[in-house]
PDB file of C-alpha atoms in Angstrom:
ATOM      1  CA  MET A1160      53.277 -12.709  39.378  1.00  0.00           C
ATOM      2  CA  SER A1161      57.063 -12.643  39.111  1.00  0.00           C
ATOM      3  CA  THR A1162      58.962  -9.827  37.432  1.00  0.00           C
ATOM      4  CA  VAL A1163      60.107 -12.250  34.743  1.00  0.00           C
ATOM      5  CA  GLU A1164      56.548 -13.065  33.746  1.00  0.00           C
ATOM      6  CA  ALA A1165      55.011  -9.623  34.322  1.00  0.00           C
ATOM      7  CA  GLY A1166      54.264  -7.969  31.046  1.00  0.00           C
ATOM      8  CA  TYR A1167      55.836  -7.628  27.635  1.00  0.00           C
ATOM      9  CA  ASP A1168      59.645  -8.000  27.626  1.00  0.00           C
ATOM     10  CA  PRO A1169      61.344  -5.526  25.237  1.00  0.00           C
ATOM     11  CA  THR A1170      64.554  -7.648  25.166  1.00  0.00           C
ATOM     12  CA  PHE A1171      62.735 -10.890  24.298  1.00  0.00           C
ATOM     13  CA  LEU A1172      63.998 -11.018  20.702  1.00  0.00           C
ATOM     14  CA  GLY A1173      67.571  -9.962  21.482  1.00  0.00           C
ATOM     15  CA  PRO A1174      67.488  -6.556  19.775  1.00  0.00           C
ATOM     16  CA  ARG A1175      65.572  -4.194  22.036  1.00  0.00           C
ATOM     17  CA  VAL A1176      62.015  -3.502  20.880  1.00  0.00           C
ATOM     18  CA  PRO A1177      60.227  -1.166  23.313  1.00  0.00           C
ATOM     19  CA  LEU A1178      56.507  -0.891  23.807  1.00  0.00           C
ATOM     20  CA  PRO A1179      54.723   1.337  21.302  1.00  0.00           C
ATOM     21  CA  VAL A1180      54.459   4.916  22.517  1.00  0.00           C
ATOM     22  CA  PRO A1181      50.961   6.382  22.063  1.00  0.00           C
ATOM     23  CA  ALA A1182      50.335  10.079  21.550  1.00  0.00           C
ATOM     24  CA  GLN A1183      47.486   9.992  24.074  1.00  0.00           C
ATOM     25  CA  THR A1184      47.507   9.186  27.782  1.00  0.00           C
ATOM     26  CA  VAL A1185      47.162   5.452  28.429  1.00  0.00           C
ATOM     27  CA  ARG A1186      47.117   3.047  31.337  1.00  0.00           C
ATOM     28  CA  THR A1187      49.892   0.439  31.104  1.00  0.00           C
ATOM     29  CA  LEU A1188      48.569  -2.964  32.155  1.00  0.00           C
ATOM     30  CA  PRO A1189      51.259  -5.686  32.329  1.00  0.00           C
ATOM     31  CA  SER A1190      49.969  -9.265  32.254  1.00  0.00           C
ATOM     32  CA  THR A1191      51.584 -12.671  31.794  1.00  0.00           C
ATOM     33  CA  HIS A1192      53.877 -12.377  28.735  1.00  0.00           C
ATOM     34  CA  PHE A1193      51.964  -9.366  27.371  1.00  0.00           C
ATOM     35  CA  THR A1194      51.029  -5.760  28.075  1.00  0.00           C
ATOM     36  CA  VAL A1195      47.920  -3.749  27.192  1.00  0.00           C
ATOM     37  CA  LEU A1196      48.079   0.019  26.712  1.00  0.00           C
ATOM     38  CA  LEU A1197      44.525   1.083  27.556  1.00  0.00           C
ATOM     39  CA  ASP A1198      43.083   4.378  26.346  1.00  0.00           C
ATOM     40  CA  PRO A1199      40.758   5.292  29.255  1.00  0.00           C
ATOM     41  CA  GLU A1200      38.908   7.904  27.202  1.00  0.00           C
ATOM     42  CA  ARG A1201      38.027   5.446  24.428  1.00  0.00           C
ATOM     43  CA  ARG A1202      37.740   2.526  26.916  1.00  0.00           C
ATOM     44  CA  LEU A1203      39.677   0.347  24.454  1.00  0.00           C
ATOM     45  CA  ALA A1204      43.326  -0.571  23.996  1.00  0.00           C
ATOM     46  CA  ALA A1205      45.495   1.787  21.980  1.00  0.00           C
ATOM     47  CA  ALA A1206      47.961  -1.087  21.525  1.00  0.00           C
ATOM     48  CA  THR A1207      48.928  -4.475  22.882  1.00  0.00           C
ATOM     49  CA  ALA A1208      52.315  -6.216  22.858  1.00  0.00           C
ATOM     50  CA  VAL A1209      52.963  -9.922  23.408  1.00  0.00           C
ATOM     51  CA  ASN A1210      56.025 -12.164  23.485  1.00  0.00           C
ATOM     52  CA  ILE A1211      55.517 -15.591  21.880  1.00  0.00           C
ATOM     53  CA  ASP A1212      57.908 -18.482  22.474  1.00  0.00           C
ATOM     54  CA  GLY A1213      56.873 -20.977  19.833  1.00  0.00           C
ATOM     55  CA  ALA A1214      59.015 -23.716  21.356  1.00  0.00           C
ATOM     56  CA  GLN A1215      57.183 -23.566  24.688  1.00  0.00           C
ATOM     57  CA  LEU A1216      53.538 -23.061  23.675  1.00  0.00           C
ATOM     58  CA  VAL A1217      51.052 -25.001  25.817  1.00  0.00           C
ATOM     59  CA  ASP A1218      47.732 -26.257  24.454  1.00  0.00           C
ATOM     60  CA  LEU A1219      44.991 -25.363  26.947  1.00  0.00           C
ATOM     61  CA  GLU A1220      41.218 -25.380  26.707  1.00  0.00           C
ATOM     62  CA  ARG A1221      39.895 -21.967  25.775  1.00  0.00           C
ATOM     63  CA  GLY A1222      37.460 -21.205  28.586  1.00  0.00           C
ATOM     64  CA  ASP A1223      35.372 -18.032  28.434  1.00  0.00           C
ATOM     65  CA  ASP A1224      36.224 -16.210  31.642  1.00  0.00           C
ATOM     66  CA  TRP A1225      35.822 -12.610  30.506  1.00  0.00           C
ATOM     67  CA  HIS A1226      36.268 -10.211  33.415  1.00  0.00           C
ATOM     68  CA  LEU A1227      36.874  -6.547  34.171  1.00  0.00           C
ATOM     69  CA  ASP A1228      40.468  -5.703  35.044  1.00  0.00           C
ATOM     70  CA  PRO A1229      40.448  -4.821  38.761  1.00  0.00           C
ATOM     71  CA  ARG A1230      43.374  -2.419  38.249  1.00  0.00           C
ATOM     72  CA  VAL A1231      41.195  -0.119  36.123  1.00  0.00           C
ATOM     73  CA  PRO A1232      37.961   1.698  37.039  1.00  0.00           C
ATOM     74  CA  ALA A1233      35.008  -0.015  35.415  1.00  0.00           C
ATOM     75  CA  ASP A1234      34.030   3.146  33.547  1.00  0.00           C
ATOM     76  CA  GLU A1235      37.432   3.179  31.786  1.00  0.00           C
ATOM     77  CA  GLN A1236      37.012  -0.228  30.117  1.00  0.00           C
ATOM     78  CA  ALA A1237      34.371  -1.427  27.675  1.00  0.00           C
ATOM     79  CA  GLY A1238      32.697  -4.231  29.597  1.00  0.00           C
ATOM     80  CA  PRO A1239      29.961  -6.805  29.067  1.00  0.00           C
ATOM     81  CA  GLU A1240      27.214  -4.263  28.422  1.00  0.00           C
ATOM     82  CA  LEU A1241      28.774  -3.385  25.055  1.00  0.00           C
ATOM     83  CA  TYR A1242      28.472  -6.968  23.785  1.00  0.00           C
ATOM     84  CA  ALA A1243      25.037  -7.908  25.112  1.00  0.00           C
ATOM     85  CA  ARG A1244      22.148  -8.716  22.758  1.00  0.00           C
ATOM     86  CA  ASN A1245      23.906  -7.997  19.480  1.00  0.00           C
ATOM     87  CA  ASP A1246      26.211  -9.527  16.869  1.00  0.00           C
ATOM     88  CA  LEU A1247      29.414  -8.059  18.299  1.00  0.00           C
ATOM     89  CA  ASP A1248      32.154 -10.372  19.530  1.00  0.00           C
ATOM     90  CA  ARG A1249      34.679  -9.680  22.257  1.00  0.00           C
ATOM     91  CA  GLY A1250      37.644 -10.049  19.955  1.00  0.00           C
ATOM     92  CA  HIS A1251      40.968 -10.842  21.609  1.00  0.00           C
ATOM     93  CA  LEU A1252      43.669  -8.334  20.655  1.00  0.00           C
ATOM     94  CA  VAL A1253      46.429 -10.461  22.154  1.00  0.00           C
ATOM     95  CA  ARG A1254      45.352 -13.829  20.814  1.00  0.00           C
ATOM     96  CA  ARG A1255      44.405 -16.235  23.566  1.00  0.00           C
ATOM     97  CA  ARG A1256      47.050 -18.804  22.719  1.00  0.00           C
ATOM     98  CA  ASP A1257      49.982 -16.453  22.074  1.00  0.00           C
ATOM     99  CA  PRO A1258      51.150 -15.838  25.675  1.00  0.00           C
ATOM    100  CA  VAL A1259      50.189 -19.359  26.797  1.00  0.00           C
ATOM    101  CA  TRP A1260      53.692 -20.803  27.122  1.00  0.00           C
ATOM    102  CA  GLY A1261      56.106 -21.852  29.834  1.00  0.00           C
ATOM    103  CA  ASP A1262      55.244 -24.143  32.729  1.00  0.00           C
ATOM    104  CA  LEU A1263      51.623 -25.106  33.281  1.00  0.00           C
ATOM    105  CA  VAL A1264      50.995 -22.641  36.122  1.00  0.00           C
ATOM    106  CA  VAL A1265      52.301 -19.702  34.083  1.00  0.00           C
ATOM    107  CA  ALA A1266      50.477 -20.850  30.943  1.00  0.00           C
ATOM    108  CA  ARG A1267      47.171 -21.079  32.789  1.00  0.00           C
ATOM    109  CA  ARG A1268      47.627 -17.609  34.241  1.00  0.00           C
ATOM    110  CA  ALA A1269      48.407 -16.207  30.789  1.00  0.00           C
ATOM    111  CA  ASN A1270      45.310 -17.881  29.361  1.00  0.00           C
ATOM    112  CA  LEU A1271      43.121 -16.232  32.009  1.00  0.00           C
ATOM    113  CA  ASP A1272      44.835 -12.865  31.624  1.00  0.00           C
ATOM    114  CA  THR A1273      43.839 -12.675  27.950  1.00  0.00           C
ATOM    115  CA  PHE A1274      40.166 -12.625  28.972  1.00  0.00           C
ATOM    116  CA  ALA A1275      40.388  -9.234  30.715  1.00  0.00           C
ATOM    117  CA  TYR A1276      38.165  -6.677  28.964  1.00  0.00           C
ATOM    118  CA  PRO A1277      41.003  -4.225  28.167  1.00  0.00           C
ATOM    119  CA  ASN A1278      42.315  -6.968  25.832  1.00  0.00           C
ATOM    120  CA  ALA A1279      38.989  -7.093  23.977  1.00  0.00           C
ATOM    121  CA  ALA A1280      37.718  -5.017  21.075  1.00  0.00           C
ATOM    122  CA  PRO A1281      34.249  -4.965  19.499  1.00  0.00           C
ATOM    123  CA  GLN A1282      34.378  -6.930  16.264  1.00  0.00           C
ATOM    124  CA  ALA A1283      31.782  -8.230  13.865  1.00  0.00           C
ATOM    125  CA  SER A1284      31.262 -11.894  14.644  1.00  0.00           C
ATOM    126  CA  ALA A1285      32.066 -12.882  11.058  1.00  0.00           C
ATOM    127  CA  PHE A1286      35.361 -10.981  11.307  1.00  0.00           C
ATOM    128  CA  ASN A1287      36.372 -12.493  14.632  1.00  0.00           C
ATOM    129  CA  GLN A1288      35.208 -16.060  14.051  1.00  0.00           C
ATOM    130  CA  GLY A1289      35.286 -16.598  10.310  1.00  0.00           C
ATOM    131  CA  GLU A1290      38.309 -14.799   8.889  1.00  0.00           C
ATOM    132  CA  LEU A1291      41.001 -17.467   8.769  1.00  0.00           C
ATOM    133  CA  LEU A1292      43.441 -15.190   6.998  1.00  0.00           C
ATOM    134  CA  TRP A1293      43.584 -12.608   9.800  1.00  0.00           C
ATOM    135  CA  VAL A1294      43.830 -15.116  12.641  1.00  0.00           C
ATOM    136  CA  GLY A1295      46.409 -17.159  10.742  1.00  0.00           C
ATOM    137  CA  LEU A1296      48.857 -14.306  10.198  1.00  0.00           C
ATOM    138  CA  GLU A1297      50.832 -14.831  13.393  1.00  0.00           C
ATOM    139  CA  ASP A1298      51.118 -18.590  12.862  1.00  0.00           C
ATOM    140  CA  HIS A1299      52.415 -17.985   9.350  1.00  0.00           C
ATOM    141  CA  VAL A1300      55.034 -15.462  10.460  1.00  0.00           C
ATOM    142  CA  LEU A1301      56.020 -17.599  13.458  1.00  0.00           C
ATOM    143  CA  GLU A1302      56.624 -20.575  11.181  1.00  0.00           C
ATOM    144  CA  TYR A1303      58.806 -18.394   8.976  1.00  0.00           C
ATOM    145  CA  ALA A1304      60.713 -17.150  12.017  1.00  0.00           C
ATOM    146  CA  ARG A1305      61.430 -20.724  13.130  1.00  0.00           C
ATOM    147  CA  THR A1306      64.114 -20.952  10.457  1.00  0.00           C
ATOM    148  CA  ASN A1307      66.245 -18.687  12.670  1.00  0.00           C
ATOM    149  CA  ASP A1308      64.468 -18.503  16.005  1.00  0.00           C
ATOM    150  CA  SER A1309      61.151 -19.638  17.440  1.00  0.00           C
ATOM    151  CA  ARG A1310      60.429 -16.330  19.128  1.00  0.00           C
ATOM    152  CA  LEU A1311      58.064 -13.629  17.927  1.00  0.00           C
ATOM    153  CA  SER A1312      56.770 -10.363  19.347  1.00  0.00           C
ATOM    154  CA  VAL A1313      53.416  -9.154  18.073  1.00  0.00           C
ATOM    155  CA  PHE A1314      51.805  -5.742  18.454  1.00  0.00           C
ATOM    156  CA  THR A1315      48.075  -5.389  17.796  1.00  0.00           C
ATOM    157  CA  GLY A1316      45.315  -2.869  18.262  1.00  0.00           C
ATOM    158  CA  PRO A1317      42.370  -1.032  16.808  1.00  0.00           C
ATOM    159  CA  VAL A1318      42.755   2.227  14.926  1.00  0.00           C
ATOM    160  CA  LEU A1319      41.038   4.662  17.289  1.00  0.00           C
ATOM    161  CA  ALA A1320      39.827   7.251  14.795  1.00  0.00           C
ATOM    162  CA  ASP A1321      38.127  10.467  15.830  1.00  0.00           C
ATOM    163  CA  ASP A1322      35.170   9.752  13.547  1.00  0.00           C
ATOM    164  CA  ASP A1323      34.491   6.183  14.692  1.00  0.00           C
ATOM    165  CA  PRO A1324      30.713   5.778  15.086  1.00  0.00           C
ATOM    166  CA  VAL A1325      29.597   5.570  18.709  1.00  0.00           C
ATOM    167  CA  TYR A1326      27.542   2.619  19.919  1.00  0.00           C
ATOM    168  CA  ARG A1327      26.466   2.299  23.559  1.00  0.00           C
ATOM    169  CA  GLY A1328      28.937   4.999  24.447  1.00  0.00           C
ATOM    170  CA  VAL A1329      31.947   3.333  22.774  1.00  0.00           C
ATOM    171  CA  GLY A1330      33.503   4.309  19.448  1.00  0.00           C
ATOM    172  CA  ILE A1331      33.503   1.210  17.237  1.00  0.00           C
ATOM    173  CA  PRO A1332      36.841   0.835  15.377  1.00  0.00           C
ATOM    174  CA  ARG A1333      36.693   0.152  11.661  1.00  0.00           C
ATOM    175  CA  LEU A1334      40.369  -0.729  11.207  1.00  0.00           C
ATOM    176  CA  PHE A1335      42.625  -3.088  13.135  1.00  0.00           C
ATOM    177  CA  TRP A1336      46.399  -3.357  12.795  1.00  0.00           C
ATOM    178  CA  LYS A1337      49.065  -5.902  13.607  1.00  0.00           C
ATOM    179  CA  VAL A1338      52.878  -5.789  13.485  1.00  0.00           C
ATOM    180  CA  ALA A1339      54.906  -9.000  13.865  1.00  0.00           C
ATOM    181  CA  ALA A1340      58.628  -8.822  14.705  1.00  0.00           C
ATOM    182  CA  TRP A1341      61.378 -11.431  14.889  1.00  0.00           C
ATOM    183  CA  ALA A1342      65.167 -11.530  14.837  1.00  0.00           C
ATOM    184  CA  GLY A1343      67.342 -13.747  12.753  1.00  0.00           C
ATOM    185  CA  PRO A1344      69.853 -12.287  13.630  1.00  0.00           C
ATOM    186  CA  ASP A1345      68.788  -8.761  12.616  1.00  0.00           C
ATOM    187  CA  LEU A1346      65.435  -7.381  13.677  1.00  0.00           C
ATOM    188  CA  ARG A1347      62.706  -7.895  11.069  1.00  0.00           C
ATOM    189  CA  ALA A1348      59.094  -6.745  11.087  1.00  0.00           C
ATOM    190  CA  THR A1349      56.002  -6.719   8.923  1.00  0.00           C
ATOM    191  CA  ALA A1350      52.600  -5.079   9.339  1.00  0.00           C
ATOM    192  CA  PHE A1351      48.996  -5.818   8.454  1.00  0.00           C
ATOM    193  CA  VAL A1352      45.701  -3.930   8.517  1.00  0.00           C
ATOM    194  CA  LEU A1353      42.236  -5.411   8.596  1.00  0.00           C
ATOM    195  CA  ASP A1354      39.638  -3.074   7.123  1.00  0.00           C
ATOM    196  CA  GLN A1355      36.093  -3.623   8.383  1.00  0.00           C
ATOM    197  CA  THR A1356      34.708  -0.724   6.398  1.00  0.00           C
ATOM    198  CA  PRO A1357      31.772  -0.640   6.039  1.00  0.00           C
ATOM    199  CA  PHE A1358      31.571  -2.453   9.400  1.00  0.00           C
ATOM    200  CA  VAL A1359      29.356   0.378  10.530  1.00  0.00           C
ATOM    201  CA  THR A1360      27.487   2.221   7.801  1.00  0.00           C
ATOM    202  CA  SER A1361      25.264   4.255  10.064  1.00  0.00           C
ATOM    203  CA  LEU A1362      24.174   4.326  13.680  1.00  0.00           C
ATOM    204  CA  GLN A1363      20.993   5.577  15.238  1.00  0.00           C
ATOM    205  CA  ALA A1364      20.898   7.280  18.606  1.00  0.00           C
ATOM    206  CA  ALA A1365      18.861   4.465  20.158  1.00  0.00           C
ATOM    207  CA  ALA A1366      20.881   2.672  22.818  1.00  0.00           C
ATOM    208  CA  ASP A1367      20.134  -0.786  21.467  1.00  0.00           C
ATOM    209  CA  GLU A1368      20.699  -0.061  17.784  1.00  0.00           C
ATOM    210  CA  VAL A1369      22.953  -2.850  16.469  1.00  0.00           C
ATOM    211  CA  PRO A1370      25.643  -1.760  14.010  1.00  0.00           C
ATOM    212  CA  PRO A1371      25.054  -3.133  10.518  1.00  0.00           C
ATOM    213  CA  LEU A1372      27.878  -5.445   9.493  1.00  0.00           C
ATOM    214  CA  GLY A1373      29.804  -5.267   6.260  1.00  0.00           C
ATOM    215  CA  PRO A1374      32.663  -6.943   4.406  1.00  0.00           C
ATOM    216  CA  PHE A1375      36.272  -6.846   5.549  1.00  0.00           C
ATOM    217  CA  ARG A1376      39.641  -7.116   3.831  1.00  0.00           C
ATOM    218  CA  THR A1377      43.198  -7.833   4.948  1.00  0.00           C
ATOM    219  CA  PHE A1378      46.274  -5.961   3.708  1.00  0.00           C
ATOM    220  CA  GLN A1379      50.007  -6.175   4.229  1.00  0.00           C
ATOM    221  CA  VAL A1380      51.114  -2.593   4.760  1.00  0.00           C
ATOM    222  CA  PRO A1381      54.264  -0.607   5.515  1.00  0.00           C
ATOM    223  CA  VAL A1382      54.951  -0.375   9.251  1.00  0.00           C
ATOM    224  CA  ALA A1383      55.241   3.394   8.801  1.00  0.00           C
ATOM    225  CA  ASP A1384      51.619   3.503   7.662  1.00  0.00           C
ATOM    226  CA  VAL A1385      50.521   1.910  10.942  1.00  0.00           C
ATOM    227  CA  GLU A1386      52.300   4.745  12.733  1.00  0.00           C
ATOM    228  CA  ASP A1387      50.437   7.266  10.558  1.00  0.00           C
ATOM    229  CA  LEU A1388      47.065   5.604  11.165  1.00  0.00           C
ATOM    230  CA  THR A1389      47.432   5.276  14.929  1.00  0.00           C
ATOM    231  CA  GLY A1390      49.745   8.074  16.064  1.00  0.00           C
ATOM    232  CA  LEU A1391      51.902   5.425  17.756  1.00  0.00           C
ATOM    233  CA  ASP A1392      55.684   5.576  17.817  1.00  0.00           C
ATOM    234  CA  LEU A1393      56.769   2.045  16.870  1.00  0.00           C
ATOM    235  CA  GLY A1394      60.452   2.686  17.436  1.00  0.00           C
ATOM    236  CA  PRO A1395      62.811   0.317  15.590  1.00  0.00           C
ATOM    237  CA  LEU A1396      59.982  -1.616  13.936  1.00  0.00           C
ATOM    238  CA  THR A1397      59.645   0.937  11.128  1.00  0.00           C
ATOM    239  CA  GLY A1398      63.291   0.567  10.121  1.00  0.00           C
ATOM    240  CA  ALA A1399      63.058  -3.233  10.314  1.00  0.00           C
ATOM    241  CA  ASP A1400      60.185  -3.459   7.799  1.00  0.00           C
ATOM    242  CA  VAL A1401      60.601  -6.316   5.280  1.00  0.00           C
ATOM    243  CA  LEU A1402      58.072  -4.735   2.914  1.00  0.00           C
ATOM    244  CA  ALA A1403      59.634  -2.369   0.398  1.00  0.00           C
ATOM    245  CA  PRO A1404      56.782   0.136  -0.021  1.00  0.00           C
ATOM    246  CA  VAL A1405      56.175   1.847  -3.333  1.00  0.00           C
ATOM    247  CA  GLY A1406      54.575   5.288  -3.339  1.00  0.00           C
ATOM    248  CA  ALA A1407      54.199   8.134  -0.897  1.00  0.00           C
ATOM    249  CA  ARG A1408      53.931   7.419   2.809  1.00  0.00           C
ATOM    250  CA  GLY A1409      50.351   7.132   3.999  1.00  0.00           C
ATOM    251  CA  GLU A1410      48.802   6.410   0.584  1.00  0.00           C
ATOM    252  CA  ARG A1411      46.723   3.237   0.542  1.00  0.00           C
ATOM    253  CA  GLU A1412      48.029   2.418  -2.909  1.00  0.00           C
ATOM    254  CA  ARG A1413      51.052   1.064  -1.002  1.00  0.00           C
ATOM    255  CA  TRP A1414      48.896  -1.537   0.724  1.00  0.00           C
ATOM    256  CA  VAL A1415      49.051  -5.099  -0.624  1.00  0.00           C
ATOM    257  CA  PRO A1416      45.650  -6.868  -0.531  1.00  0.00           C
ATOM    258  CA  LEU A1417      45.861 -10.457   0.694  1.00  0.00           C
ATOM    259  CA  ALA A1418      43.622 -13.335  -0.302  1.00  0.00           C
ATOM    260  CA  ALA A1419      45.792 -16.159   1.080  1.00  0.00           C
ATOM    261  CA  LEU A1420      48.624 -16.562   3.582  1.00  0.00           C
ATOM    262  CA  GLU A1421      50.940 -17.568   0.753  1.00  0.00           C
ATOM    263  CA  GLU A1422      50.738 -14.022  -0.623  1.00  0.00           C
ATOM    264  CA  ILE A1423      52.458 -12.513   2.440  1.00  0.00           C
ATOM    265  CA  ARG A1424      55.835 -11.019   1.617  1.00  0.00           C
ATOM    266  CA  LEU A1425      58.532 -11.942   4.151  1.00  0.00           C
TER     267      LEU A1425
END
């Protein structure tokens, strides 16, 4: 892997946008066009960051080559045992297609890299497979960004809350967040939260108890609220927010519920 292709590039958009800085200790795992910040205590990513070049995207078959990351001890990443015999999906945090750009060799490597378990998070199958609004957010913002530039950097992760219910030894996140950033010419950013509550309403101590699944909703939120939820330092992204929040920081009344991509404020 060359240094050009190794990991998220903070200068990709022009204005420098560094990796999020977590409050907790993480393992930094650079991959092709993206980086995962793995929380070894929670065995899930605290954040991911990917560079997307919309002009060079390559259409490859999906595959399903999920694998443990050999750079990380197996007991520090949530592996296949979490997803066996239940209705949980291995949800990509960095979307499979986002880093798949450049020449064919690089694109194929990026495609495979997205199937490492540190880039997965336990998600209700209906959330991961059926929610077109959530999975369409990046395409919608990328299309908007094309008016000035075809490049986008996207930051995604679960909200690793202290009170997340534990299932098979892993705390199951109830919220997921995403921040998309582009430059045209100034840095711009917007944030979203997907709320799976009540994704888990109760859990029994039995090892094979499957979490009951509930409804989920998508919101456009102030970038600052993502910082408050996660404890991450998002650097210049907070000041580049296109959403003009109304109300006190951290109050969910500031969140804008979304029912369609056309309702996103850019």
